[in-house]
Each structure stands twice: as C-alpha cells, then as structure tokens.
Backbone as ProteinMPNN parsed JSONL, in Angstrom:
{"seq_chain_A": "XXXXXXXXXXXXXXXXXXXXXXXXXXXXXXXXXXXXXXXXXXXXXXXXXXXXXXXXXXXXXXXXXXXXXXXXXXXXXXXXXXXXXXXXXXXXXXXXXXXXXXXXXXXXXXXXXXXXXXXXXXXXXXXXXXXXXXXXXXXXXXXXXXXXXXXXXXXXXXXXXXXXXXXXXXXXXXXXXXXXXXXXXXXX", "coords_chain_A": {"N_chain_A": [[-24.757, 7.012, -42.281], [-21.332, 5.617, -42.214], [-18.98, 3.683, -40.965], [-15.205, 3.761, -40.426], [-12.582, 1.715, -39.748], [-9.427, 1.861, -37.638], [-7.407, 1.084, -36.803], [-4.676, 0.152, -33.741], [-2.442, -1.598, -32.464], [0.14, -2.33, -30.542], [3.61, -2.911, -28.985], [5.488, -1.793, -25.777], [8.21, -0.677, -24.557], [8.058, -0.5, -20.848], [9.15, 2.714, -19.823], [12.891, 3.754, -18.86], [13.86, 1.065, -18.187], [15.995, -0.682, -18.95], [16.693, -3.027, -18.163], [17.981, -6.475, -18.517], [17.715, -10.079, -18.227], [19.961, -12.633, -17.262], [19.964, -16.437, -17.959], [19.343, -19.654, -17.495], [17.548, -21.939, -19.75], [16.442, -24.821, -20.919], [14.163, -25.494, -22.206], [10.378, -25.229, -22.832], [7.392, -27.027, -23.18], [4.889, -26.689, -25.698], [2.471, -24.105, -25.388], [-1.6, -25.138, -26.204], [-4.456, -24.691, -27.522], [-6.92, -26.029, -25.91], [-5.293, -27.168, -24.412], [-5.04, -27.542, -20.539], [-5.482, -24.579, -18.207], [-4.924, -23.208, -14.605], [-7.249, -21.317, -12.8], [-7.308, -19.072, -10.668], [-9.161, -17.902, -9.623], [-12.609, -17.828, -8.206], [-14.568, -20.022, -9.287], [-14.193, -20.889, -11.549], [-11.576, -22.634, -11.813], [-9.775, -25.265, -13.231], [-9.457, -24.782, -16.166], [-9.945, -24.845, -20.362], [-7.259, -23.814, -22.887], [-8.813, -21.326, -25.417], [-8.865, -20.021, -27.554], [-6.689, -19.78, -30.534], [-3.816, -20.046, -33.026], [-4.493, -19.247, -36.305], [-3.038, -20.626, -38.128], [-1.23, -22.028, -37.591], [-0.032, -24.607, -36.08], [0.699, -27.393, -33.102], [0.665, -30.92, -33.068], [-1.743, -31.547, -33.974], [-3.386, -29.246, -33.199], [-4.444, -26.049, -32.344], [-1.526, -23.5, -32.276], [-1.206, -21.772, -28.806], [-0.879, -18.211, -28.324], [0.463, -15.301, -26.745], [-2.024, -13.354, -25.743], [-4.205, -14.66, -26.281], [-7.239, -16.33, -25.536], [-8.554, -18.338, -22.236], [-10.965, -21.137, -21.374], [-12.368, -19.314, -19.181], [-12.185, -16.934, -20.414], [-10.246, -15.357, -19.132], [-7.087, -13.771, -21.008], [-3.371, -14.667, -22.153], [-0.838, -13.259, -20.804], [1.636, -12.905, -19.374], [5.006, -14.54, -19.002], [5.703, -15.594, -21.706], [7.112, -16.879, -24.415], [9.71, -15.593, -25.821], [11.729, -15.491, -27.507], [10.311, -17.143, -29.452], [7.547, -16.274, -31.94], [4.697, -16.591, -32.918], [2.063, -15.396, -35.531], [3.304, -13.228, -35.255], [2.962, -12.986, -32.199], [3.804, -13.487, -28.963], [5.055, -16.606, -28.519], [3.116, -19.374, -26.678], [3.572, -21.281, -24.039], [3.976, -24.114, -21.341], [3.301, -23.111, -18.064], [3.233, -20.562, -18.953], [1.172, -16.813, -18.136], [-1.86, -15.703, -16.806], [-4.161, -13.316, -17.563], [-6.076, -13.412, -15.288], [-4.831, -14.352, -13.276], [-3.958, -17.038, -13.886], [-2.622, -20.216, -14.85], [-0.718, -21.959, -17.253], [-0.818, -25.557, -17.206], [-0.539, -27.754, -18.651], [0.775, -29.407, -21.874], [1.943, -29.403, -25.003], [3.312, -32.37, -26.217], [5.586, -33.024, -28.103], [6.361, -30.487, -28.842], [8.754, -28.446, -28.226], [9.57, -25.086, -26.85], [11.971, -23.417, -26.59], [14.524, -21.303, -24.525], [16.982, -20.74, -25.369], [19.026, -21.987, -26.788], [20.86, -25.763, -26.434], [21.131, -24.985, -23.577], [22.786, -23.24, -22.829], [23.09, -19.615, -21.584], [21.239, -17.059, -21.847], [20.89, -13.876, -22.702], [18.37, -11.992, -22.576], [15.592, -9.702, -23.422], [13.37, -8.084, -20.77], [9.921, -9.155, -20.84], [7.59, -7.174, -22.886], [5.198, -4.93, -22.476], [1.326, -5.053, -23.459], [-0.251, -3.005, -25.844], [-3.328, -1.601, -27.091], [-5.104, -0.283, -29.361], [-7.532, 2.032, -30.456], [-9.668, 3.418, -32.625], [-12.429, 5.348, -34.52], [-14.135, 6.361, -38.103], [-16.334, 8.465, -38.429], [-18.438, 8.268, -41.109], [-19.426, 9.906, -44.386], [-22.312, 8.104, -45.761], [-22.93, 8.017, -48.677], [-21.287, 9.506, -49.565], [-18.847, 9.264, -48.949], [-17.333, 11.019, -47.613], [-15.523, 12.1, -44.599], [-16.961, 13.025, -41.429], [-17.132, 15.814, -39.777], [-17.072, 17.307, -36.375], [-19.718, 15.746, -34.975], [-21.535, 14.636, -32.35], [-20.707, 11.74, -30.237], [-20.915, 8.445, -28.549], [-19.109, 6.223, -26.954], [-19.041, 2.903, -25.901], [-17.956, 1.112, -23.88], [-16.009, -2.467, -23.152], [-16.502, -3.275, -20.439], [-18.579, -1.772, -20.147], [-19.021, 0.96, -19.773], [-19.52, 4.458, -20.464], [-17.955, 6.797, -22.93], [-18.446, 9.936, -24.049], [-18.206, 12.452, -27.236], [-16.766, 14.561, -29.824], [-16.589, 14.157, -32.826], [-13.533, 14.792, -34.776], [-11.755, 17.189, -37.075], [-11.45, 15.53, -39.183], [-13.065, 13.446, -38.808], [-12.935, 11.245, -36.83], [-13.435, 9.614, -33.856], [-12.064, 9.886, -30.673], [-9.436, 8.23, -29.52], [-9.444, 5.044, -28.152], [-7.838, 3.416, -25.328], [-6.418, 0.393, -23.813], [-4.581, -2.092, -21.766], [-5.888, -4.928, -22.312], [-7.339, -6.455, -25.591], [-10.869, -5.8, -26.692], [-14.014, -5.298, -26.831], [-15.545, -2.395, -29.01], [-18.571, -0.167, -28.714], [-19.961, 1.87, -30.874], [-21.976, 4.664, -30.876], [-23.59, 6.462, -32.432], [-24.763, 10.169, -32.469]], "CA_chain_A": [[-23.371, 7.144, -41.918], [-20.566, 4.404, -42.295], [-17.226, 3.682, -40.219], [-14.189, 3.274, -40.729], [-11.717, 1.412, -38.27], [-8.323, 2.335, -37.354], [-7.112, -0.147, -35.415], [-3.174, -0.351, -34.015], [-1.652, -2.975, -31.783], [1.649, -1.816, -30.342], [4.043, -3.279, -28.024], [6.296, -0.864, -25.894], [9.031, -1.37, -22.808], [8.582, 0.508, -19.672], [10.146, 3.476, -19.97], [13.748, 3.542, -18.079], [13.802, -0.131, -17.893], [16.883, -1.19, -20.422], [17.237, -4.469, -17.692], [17.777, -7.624, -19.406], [18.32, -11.302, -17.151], [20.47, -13.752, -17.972], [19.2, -17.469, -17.581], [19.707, -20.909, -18.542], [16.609, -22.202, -20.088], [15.86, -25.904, -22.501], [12.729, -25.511, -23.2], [8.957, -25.825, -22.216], [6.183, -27.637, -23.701], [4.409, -25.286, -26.408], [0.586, -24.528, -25.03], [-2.085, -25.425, -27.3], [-5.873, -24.938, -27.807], [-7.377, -27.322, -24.991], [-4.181, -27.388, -22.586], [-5.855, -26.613, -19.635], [-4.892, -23.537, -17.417], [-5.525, -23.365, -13.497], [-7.205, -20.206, -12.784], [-7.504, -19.059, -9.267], [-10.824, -17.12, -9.689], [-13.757, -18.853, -7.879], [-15.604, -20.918, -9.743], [-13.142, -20.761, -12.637], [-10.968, -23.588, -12.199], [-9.262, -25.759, -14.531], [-10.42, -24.513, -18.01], [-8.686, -25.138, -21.444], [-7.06, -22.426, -23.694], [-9.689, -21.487, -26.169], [-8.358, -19.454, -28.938], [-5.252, -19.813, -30.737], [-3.538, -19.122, -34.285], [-5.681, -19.797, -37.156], [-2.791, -21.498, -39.178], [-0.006, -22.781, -36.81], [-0.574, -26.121, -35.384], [1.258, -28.304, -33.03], [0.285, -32.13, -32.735], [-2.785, -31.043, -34.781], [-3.989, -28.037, -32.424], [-3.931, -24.893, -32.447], [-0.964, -22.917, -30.714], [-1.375, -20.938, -27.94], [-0.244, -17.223, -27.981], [-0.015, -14.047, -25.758], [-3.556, -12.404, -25.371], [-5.296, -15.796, -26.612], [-7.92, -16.387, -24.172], [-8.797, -19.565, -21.883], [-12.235, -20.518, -21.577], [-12.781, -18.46, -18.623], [-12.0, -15.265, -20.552], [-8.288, -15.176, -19.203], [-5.957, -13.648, -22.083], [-2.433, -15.1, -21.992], [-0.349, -12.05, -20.556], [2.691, -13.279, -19.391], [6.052, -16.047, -19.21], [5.345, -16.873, -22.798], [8.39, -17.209, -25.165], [11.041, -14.167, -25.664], [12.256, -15.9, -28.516], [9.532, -17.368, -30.612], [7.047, -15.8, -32.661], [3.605, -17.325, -34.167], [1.808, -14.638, -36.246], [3.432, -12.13, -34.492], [2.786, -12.699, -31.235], [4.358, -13.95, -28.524], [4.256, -18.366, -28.011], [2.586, -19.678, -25.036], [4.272, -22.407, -23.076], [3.755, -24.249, -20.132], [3.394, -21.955, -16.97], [2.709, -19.347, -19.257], [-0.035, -16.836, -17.222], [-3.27, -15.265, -18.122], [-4.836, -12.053, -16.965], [-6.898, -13.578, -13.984], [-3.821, -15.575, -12.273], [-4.017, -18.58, -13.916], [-1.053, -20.562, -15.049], [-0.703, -22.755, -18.349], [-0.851, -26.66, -16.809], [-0.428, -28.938, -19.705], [1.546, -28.504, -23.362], [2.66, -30.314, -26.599], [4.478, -33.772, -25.965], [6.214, -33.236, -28.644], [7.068, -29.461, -29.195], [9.301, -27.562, -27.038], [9.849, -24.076, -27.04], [13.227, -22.648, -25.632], [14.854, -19.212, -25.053], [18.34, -20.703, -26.045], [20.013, -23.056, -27.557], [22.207, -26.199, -25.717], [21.433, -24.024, -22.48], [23.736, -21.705, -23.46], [23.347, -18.401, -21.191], [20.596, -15.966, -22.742], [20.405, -12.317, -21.862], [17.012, -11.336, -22.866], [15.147, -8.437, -22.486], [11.636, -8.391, -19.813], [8.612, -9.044, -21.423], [7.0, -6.009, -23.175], [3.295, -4.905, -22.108], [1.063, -4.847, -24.79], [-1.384, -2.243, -25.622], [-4.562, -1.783, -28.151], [-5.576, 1.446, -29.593], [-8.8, 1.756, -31.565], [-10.63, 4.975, -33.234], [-13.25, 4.89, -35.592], [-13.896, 7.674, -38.306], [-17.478, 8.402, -39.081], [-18.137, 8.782, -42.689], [-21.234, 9.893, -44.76], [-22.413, 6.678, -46.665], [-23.478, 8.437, -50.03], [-20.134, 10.376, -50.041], [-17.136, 8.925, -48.441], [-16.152, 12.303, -46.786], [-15.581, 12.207, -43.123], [-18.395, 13.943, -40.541], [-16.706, 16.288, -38.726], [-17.66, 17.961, -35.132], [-20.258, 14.985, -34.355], [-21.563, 14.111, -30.98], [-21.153, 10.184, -30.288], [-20.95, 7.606, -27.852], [-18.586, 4.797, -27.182], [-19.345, 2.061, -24.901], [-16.17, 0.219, -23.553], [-16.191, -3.562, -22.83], [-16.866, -3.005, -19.097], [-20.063, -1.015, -19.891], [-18.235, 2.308, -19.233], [-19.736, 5.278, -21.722], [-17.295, 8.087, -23.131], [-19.03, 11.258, -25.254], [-17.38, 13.253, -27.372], [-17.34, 14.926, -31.334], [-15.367, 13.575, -34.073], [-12.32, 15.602, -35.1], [-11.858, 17.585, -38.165], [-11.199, 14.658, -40.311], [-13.665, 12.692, -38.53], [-12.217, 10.564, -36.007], [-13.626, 9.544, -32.843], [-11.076, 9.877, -29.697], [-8.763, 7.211, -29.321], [-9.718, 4.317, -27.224], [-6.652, 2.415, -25.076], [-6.726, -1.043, -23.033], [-4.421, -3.309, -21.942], [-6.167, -6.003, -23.161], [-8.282, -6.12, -26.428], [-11.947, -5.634, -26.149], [-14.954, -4.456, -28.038], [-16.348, -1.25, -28.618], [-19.594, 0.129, -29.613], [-20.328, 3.508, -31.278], [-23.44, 5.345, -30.632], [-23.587, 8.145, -33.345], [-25.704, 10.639, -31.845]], "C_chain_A": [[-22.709, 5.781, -41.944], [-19.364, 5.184, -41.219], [-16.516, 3.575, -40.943], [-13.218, 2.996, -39.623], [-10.317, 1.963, -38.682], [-7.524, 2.374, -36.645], [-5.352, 0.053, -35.503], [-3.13, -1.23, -32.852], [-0.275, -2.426, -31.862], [2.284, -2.547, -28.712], [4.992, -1.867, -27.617], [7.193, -0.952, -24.484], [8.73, -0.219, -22.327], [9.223, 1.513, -19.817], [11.453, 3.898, -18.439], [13.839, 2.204, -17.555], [14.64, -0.748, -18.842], [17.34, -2.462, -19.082], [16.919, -5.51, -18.842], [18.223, -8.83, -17.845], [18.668, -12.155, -18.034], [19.895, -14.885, -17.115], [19.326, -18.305, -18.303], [17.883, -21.615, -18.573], [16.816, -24.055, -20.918], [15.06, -26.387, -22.688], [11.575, -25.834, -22.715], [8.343, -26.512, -23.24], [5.336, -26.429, -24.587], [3.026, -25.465, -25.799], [0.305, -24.398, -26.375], [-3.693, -24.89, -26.985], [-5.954, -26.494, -27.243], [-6.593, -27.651, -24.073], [-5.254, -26.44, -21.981], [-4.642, -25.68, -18.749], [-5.716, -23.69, -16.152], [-6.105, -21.969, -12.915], [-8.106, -20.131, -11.064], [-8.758, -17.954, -8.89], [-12.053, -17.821, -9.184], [-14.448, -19.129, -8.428], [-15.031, -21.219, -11.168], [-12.273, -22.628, -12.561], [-10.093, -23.894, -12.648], [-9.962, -25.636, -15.585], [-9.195, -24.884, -19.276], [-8.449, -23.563, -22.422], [-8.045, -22.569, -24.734], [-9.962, -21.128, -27.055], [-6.76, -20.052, -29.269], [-4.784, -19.192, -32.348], [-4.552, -19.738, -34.961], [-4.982, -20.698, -38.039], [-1.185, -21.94, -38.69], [-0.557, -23.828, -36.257], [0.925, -26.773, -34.911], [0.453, -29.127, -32.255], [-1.372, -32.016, -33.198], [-3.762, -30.074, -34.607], [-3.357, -26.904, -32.002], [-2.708, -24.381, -31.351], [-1.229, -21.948, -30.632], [-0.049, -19.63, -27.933], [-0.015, -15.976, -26.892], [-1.193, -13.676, -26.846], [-4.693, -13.407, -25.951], [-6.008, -16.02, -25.582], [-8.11, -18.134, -23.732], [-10.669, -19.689, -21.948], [-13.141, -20.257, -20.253], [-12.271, -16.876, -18.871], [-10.814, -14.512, -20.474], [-7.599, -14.893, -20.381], [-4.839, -14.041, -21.354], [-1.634, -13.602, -21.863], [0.77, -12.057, -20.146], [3.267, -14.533, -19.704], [5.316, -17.081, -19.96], [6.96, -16.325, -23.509], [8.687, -15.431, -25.607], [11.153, -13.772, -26.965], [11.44, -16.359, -30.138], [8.162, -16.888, -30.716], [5.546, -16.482, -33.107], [2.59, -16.033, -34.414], [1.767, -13.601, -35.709], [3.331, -11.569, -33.27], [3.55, -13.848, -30.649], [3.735, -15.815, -27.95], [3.911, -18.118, -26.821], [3.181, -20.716, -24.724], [3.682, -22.782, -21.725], [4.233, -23.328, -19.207], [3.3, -20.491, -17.866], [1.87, -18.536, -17.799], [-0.929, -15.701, -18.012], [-3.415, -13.812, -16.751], [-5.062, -11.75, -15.688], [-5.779, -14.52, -13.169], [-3.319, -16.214, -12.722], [-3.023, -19.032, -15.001], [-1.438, -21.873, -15.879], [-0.115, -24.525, -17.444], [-0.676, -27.713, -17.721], [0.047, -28.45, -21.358], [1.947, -29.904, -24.454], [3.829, -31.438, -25.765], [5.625, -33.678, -27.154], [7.196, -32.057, -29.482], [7.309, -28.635, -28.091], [9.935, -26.473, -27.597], [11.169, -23.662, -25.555], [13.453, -21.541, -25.923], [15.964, -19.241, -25.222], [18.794, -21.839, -26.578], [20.809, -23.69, -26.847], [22.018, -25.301, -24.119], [22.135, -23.247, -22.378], [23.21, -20.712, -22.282], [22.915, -17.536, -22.662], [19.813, -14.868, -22.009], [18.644, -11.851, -22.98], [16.08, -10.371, -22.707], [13.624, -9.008, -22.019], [10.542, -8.586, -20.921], [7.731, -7.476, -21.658], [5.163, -5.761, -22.937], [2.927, -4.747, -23.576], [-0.457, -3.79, -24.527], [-2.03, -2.212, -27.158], [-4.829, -0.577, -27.933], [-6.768, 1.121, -30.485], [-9.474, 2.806, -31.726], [-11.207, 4.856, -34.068], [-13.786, 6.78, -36.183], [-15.616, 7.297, -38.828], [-17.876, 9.377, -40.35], [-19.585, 9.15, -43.832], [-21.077, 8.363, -45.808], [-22.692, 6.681, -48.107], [-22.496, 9.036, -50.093], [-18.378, 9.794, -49.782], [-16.75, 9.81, -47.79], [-16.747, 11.907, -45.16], [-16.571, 13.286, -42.796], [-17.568, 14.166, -39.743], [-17.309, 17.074, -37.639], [-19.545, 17.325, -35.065], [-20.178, 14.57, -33.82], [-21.606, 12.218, -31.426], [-20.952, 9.805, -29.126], [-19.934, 6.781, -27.743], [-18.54, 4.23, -26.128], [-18.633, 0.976, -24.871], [-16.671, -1.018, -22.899], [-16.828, -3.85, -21.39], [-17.932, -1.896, -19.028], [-19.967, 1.05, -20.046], [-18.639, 3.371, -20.592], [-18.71, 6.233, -21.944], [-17.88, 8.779, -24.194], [-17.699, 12.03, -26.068], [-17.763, 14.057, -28.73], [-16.117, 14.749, -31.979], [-14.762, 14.923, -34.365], [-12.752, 16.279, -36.661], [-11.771, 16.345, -39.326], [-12.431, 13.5, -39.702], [-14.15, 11.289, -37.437], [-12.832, 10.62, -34.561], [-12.153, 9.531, -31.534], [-10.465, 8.366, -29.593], [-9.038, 6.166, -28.014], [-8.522, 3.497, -26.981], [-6.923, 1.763, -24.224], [-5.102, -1.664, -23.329], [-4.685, -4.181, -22.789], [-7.273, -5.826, -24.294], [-9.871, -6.048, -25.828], [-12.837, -4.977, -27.187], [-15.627, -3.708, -27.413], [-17.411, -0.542, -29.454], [-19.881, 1.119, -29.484], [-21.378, 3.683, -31.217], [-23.056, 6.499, -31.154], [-24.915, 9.015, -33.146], [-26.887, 11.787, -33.47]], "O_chain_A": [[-23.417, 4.8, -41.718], [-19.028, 6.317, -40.871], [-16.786, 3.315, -42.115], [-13.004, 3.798, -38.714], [-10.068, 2.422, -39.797], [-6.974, 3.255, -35.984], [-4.703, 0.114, -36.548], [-4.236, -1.47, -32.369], [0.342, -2.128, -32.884], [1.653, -2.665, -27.661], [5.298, -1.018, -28.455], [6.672, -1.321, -23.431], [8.915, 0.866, -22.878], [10.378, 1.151, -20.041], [11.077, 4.23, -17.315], [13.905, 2.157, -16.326], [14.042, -1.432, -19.673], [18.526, -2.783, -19.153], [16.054, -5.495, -19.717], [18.807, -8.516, -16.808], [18.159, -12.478, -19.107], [19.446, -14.712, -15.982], [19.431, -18.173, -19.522], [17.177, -21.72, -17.57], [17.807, -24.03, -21.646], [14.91, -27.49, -23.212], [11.603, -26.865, -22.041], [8.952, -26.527, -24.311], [5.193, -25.315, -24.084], [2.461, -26.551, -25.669], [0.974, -23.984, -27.322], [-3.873, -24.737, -25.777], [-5.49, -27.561, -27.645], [-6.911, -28.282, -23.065], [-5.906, -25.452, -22.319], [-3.438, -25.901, -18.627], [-6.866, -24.125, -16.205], [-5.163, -21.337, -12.435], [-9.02, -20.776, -10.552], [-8.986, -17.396, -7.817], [-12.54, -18.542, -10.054], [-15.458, -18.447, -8.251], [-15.731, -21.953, -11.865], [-12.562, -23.565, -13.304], [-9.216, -23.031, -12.707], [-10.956, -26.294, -15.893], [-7.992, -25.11, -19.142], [-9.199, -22.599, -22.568], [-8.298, -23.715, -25.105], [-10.974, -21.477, -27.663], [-5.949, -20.579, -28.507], [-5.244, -18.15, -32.813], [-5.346, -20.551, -34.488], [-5.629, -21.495, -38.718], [-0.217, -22.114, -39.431], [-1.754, -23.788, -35.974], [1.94, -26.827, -35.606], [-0.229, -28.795, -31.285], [-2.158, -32.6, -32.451], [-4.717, -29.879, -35.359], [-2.247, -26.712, -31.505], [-2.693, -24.608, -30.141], [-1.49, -21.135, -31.518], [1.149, -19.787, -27.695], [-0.852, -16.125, -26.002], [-1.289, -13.683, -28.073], [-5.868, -13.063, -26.077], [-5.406, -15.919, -24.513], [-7.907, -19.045, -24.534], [-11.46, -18.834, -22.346], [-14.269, -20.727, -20.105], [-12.044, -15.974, -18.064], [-10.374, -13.582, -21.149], [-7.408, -15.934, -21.01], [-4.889, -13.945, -20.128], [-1.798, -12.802, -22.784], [1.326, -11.019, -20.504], [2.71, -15.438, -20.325], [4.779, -18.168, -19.75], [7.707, -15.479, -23.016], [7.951, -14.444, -25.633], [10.951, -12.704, -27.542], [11.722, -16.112, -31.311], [7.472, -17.008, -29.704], [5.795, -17.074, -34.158], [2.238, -15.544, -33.341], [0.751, -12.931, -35.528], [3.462, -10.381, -32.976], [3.919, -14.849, -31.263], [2.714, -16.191, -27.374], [4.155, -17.174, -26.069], [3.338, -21.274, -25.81], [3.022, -21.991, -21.052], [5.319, -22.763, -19.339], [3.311, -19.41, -17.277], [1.791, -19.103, -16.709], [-0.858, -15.122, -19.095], [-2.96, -13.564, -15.635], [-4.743, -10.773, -15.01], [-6.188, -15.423, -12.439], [-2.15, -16.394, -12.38], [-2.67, -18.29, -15.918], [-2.228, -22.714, -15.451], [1.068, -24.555, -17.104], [-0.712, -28.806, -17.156], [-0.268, -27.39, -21.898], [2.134, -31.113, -24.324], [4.788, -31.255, -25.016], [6.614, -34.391, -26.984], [8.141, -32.222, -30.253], [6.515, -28.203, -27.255], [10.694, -26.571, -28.561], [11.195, -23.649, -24.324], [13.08, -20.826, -26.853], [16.518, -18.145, -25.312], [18.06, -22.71, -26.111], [21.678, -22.992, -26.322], [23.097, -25.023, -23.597], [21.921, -22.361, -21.551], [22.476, -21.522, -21.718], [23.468, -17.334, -23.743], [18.839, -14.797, -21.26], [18.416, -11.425, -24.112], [15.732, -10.242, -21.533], [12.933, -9.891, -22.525], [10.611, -7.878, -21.926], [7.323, -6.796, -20.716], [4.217, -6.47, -23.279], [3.638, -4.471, -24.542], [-1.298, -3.751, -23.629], [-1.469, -2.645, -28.165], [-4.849, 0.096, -26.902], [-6.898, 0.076, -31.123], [-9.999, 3.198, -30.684], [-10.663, 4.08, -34.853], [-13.861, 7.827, -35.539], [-16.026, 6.278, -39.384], [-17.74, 10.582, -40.556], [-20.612, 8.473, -43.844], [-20.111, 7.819, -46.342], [-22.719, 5.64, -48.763], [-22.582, 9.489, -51.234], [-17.27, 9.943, -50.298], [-15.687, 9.595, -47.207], [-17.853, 11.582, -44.727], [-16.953, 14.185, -43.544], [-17.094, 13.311, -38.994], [-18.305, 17.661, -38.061], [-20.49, 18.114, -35.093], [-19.212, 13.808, -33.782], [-22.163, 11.617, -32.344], [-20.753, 10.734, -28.343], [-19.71, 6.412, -28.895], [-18.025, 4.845, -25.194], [-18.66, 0.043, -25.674], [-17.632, -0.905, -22.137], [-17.695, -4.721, -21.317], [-18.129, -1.219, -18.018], [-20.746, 1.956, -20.344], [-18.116, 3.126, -21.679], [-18.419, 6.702, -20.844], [-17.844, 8.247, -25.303], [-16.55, 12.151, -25.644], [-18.963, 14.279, -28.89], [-14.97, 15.107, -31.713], [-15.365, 15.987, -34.226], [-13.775, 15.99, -37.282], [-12.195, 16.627, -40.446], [-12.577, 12.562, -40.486], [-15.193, 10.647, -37.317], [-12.747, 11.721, -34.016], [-11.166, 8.931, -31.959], [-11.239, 7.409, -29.602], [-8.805, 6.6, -26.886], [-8.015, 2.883, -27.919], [-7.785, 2.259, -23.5], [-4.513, -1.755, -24.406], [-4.053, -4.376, -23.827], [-8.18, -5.048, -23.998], [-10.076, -6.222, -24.627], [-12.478, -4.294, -28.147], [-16.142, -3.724, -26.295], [-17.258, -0.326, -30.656], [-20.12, 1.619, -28.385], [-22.057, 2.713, -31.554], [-22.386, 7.379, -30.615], [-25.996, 8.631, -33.592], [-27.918, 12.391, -33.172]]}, "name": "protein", "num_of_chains": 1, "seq": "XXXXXXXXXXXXXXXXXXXXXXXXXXXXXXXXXXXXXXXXXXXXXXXXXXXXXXXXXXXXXXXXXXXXXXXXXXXXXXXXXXXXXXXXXXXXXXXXXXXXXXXXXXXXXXXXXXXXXXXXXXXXXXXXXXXXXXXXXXXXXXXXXXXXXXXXXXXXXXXXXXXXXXXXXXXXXXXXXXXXXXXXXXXX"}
C-alpha cells in the first residue's frame, strides 16, 4: 500500500467577530532565527527562535514567522505583523508570542516592521487563528486505485490513537490542530 497526502492550511476569523482596532503603530524590530524569546515554562527560559523562512533573510538570518518554533518547541502564535507577509505567513516582530507564553525579546537592528505608514491611524482587523487539516488516502502500490473501507490507525502528536476505515475513495478521516504536528498511519 502507498499514501497519498492531502494536506490544507487555512486561516479563518471567529465567527461574529467583524471588530477591527484602530492604533497608531511605527514599527517593531523584525524577529529572526536566534532572537531569543522568554518563555515562562520551567526550565524553558530564554531560548532562541529556531525555524524560520527558507529564503527571506534579514541582516543575514532567517525571518521569523507565525507558527515558526523557538527552541523550546513554542510556535509563534500571536502579535506578529497584520500587514506583512513572508511566504505567506504572518512576520514575527519583537513581543511577538509563542504557544507556551513566551514573548519575542530581541529583533533586527536594522529592519522594522510596521502596521502603518508615518503613524497614520490603522484600522486592522484581529489576528486570525490558524488551523491545519491533514488526511491521507491509502492507495494500492501496484495500481494507483484508492483502498476503500480499510481499518487504520492514526497516532496524533500527543500520542493520542484514532481508528477508523477509509472512505469510498480512500481517505482516512480528517485530522485538525491548532498547531501543526505529525501524524502516523497504522494501516491495519
């Protein structure tokens, strides 16, 4: 048997939540790969961010986005940029914050990320949650056709098992998280 993934990534607002705040902003410090973050988890610390993009750089290191992790595991989850973008995800900035508490402490000397222009007055809408979907289709390996009404397994980042039997087309049940995470199939 072979997989096939079937991965989405979707952002989506609150529903009944059309607030926006206005706010004068000019600009933070962009985080980077190696700004450290202070994370209020015992034994955690001060750690540095420890992912970032693979082909943005400022001051010759990587920047820091939402759901990039520190290197205690922390993804970046909030008060990162509104406004700017790096491969689709939202920048990180100083005071950014991560998963486990902990709050972006150090940033680019030389790149600053704002949410307006001149301070100007910018209505913006809240920060959108982000969610991860993931289903996998199990497929014969000598045919390509999907295996339908097979028992499997899937064993969620936190250990956690769910059973079930692939769909008519093949498709294991949809797995959702907050935050990304890996998951391993057990085809029974």
């Amino acid at each position: 048997m072979a997989l096939r993934r079937d991965r989405h990534r979707y952002s989506s607002a609150a529903p009944g939540t059309p607030e926006a705040r206005s706010f004068e902003l000019s600009g933070k410090p962009a985080a980077r790969v190696t700004d450290p973050t202070a994370c209020p988890l015992p034994g955690h610390g001060t750690n540095p961010i420890a992912s970032g993009s693979p082909n943005v750089f400022f001051d010759g290191l990587a920047a820091a986005r939402m759901t990039d992790k520190s290197a205690c595991g922390s993804p970046i989850t909030g008060a990162v940029s509104g406004t700017v973008f790096i491969n689709g995800l939202n920048a990180a900035t100083l005071d950014s914050t991560g998963g486990h508490g902990n709050v972006v402490v150090g940033g680019s000397g030389t790149v600053i990320i704002g949410q307006s222009g001149g301070g100007a007055a910018f209505s913006g809408l809240l920060p959108m949650p982000v969610h991860f979907t993931d289903r996998l289709q199990v497929v014969n390996e000598a045919t390509g056709e999907p295996i339908p009404d097979h028992p499997y397994a899937i064993q969620r980042g936190d250990g956690r098992i769910e059973h079930g039997i692939t769909n008519e087309q093949g498709f294991t049940h949809m797995v959702s998280s907050h935050l990304a995470e890996t998951i391993k199939l057990f085809v029974e």
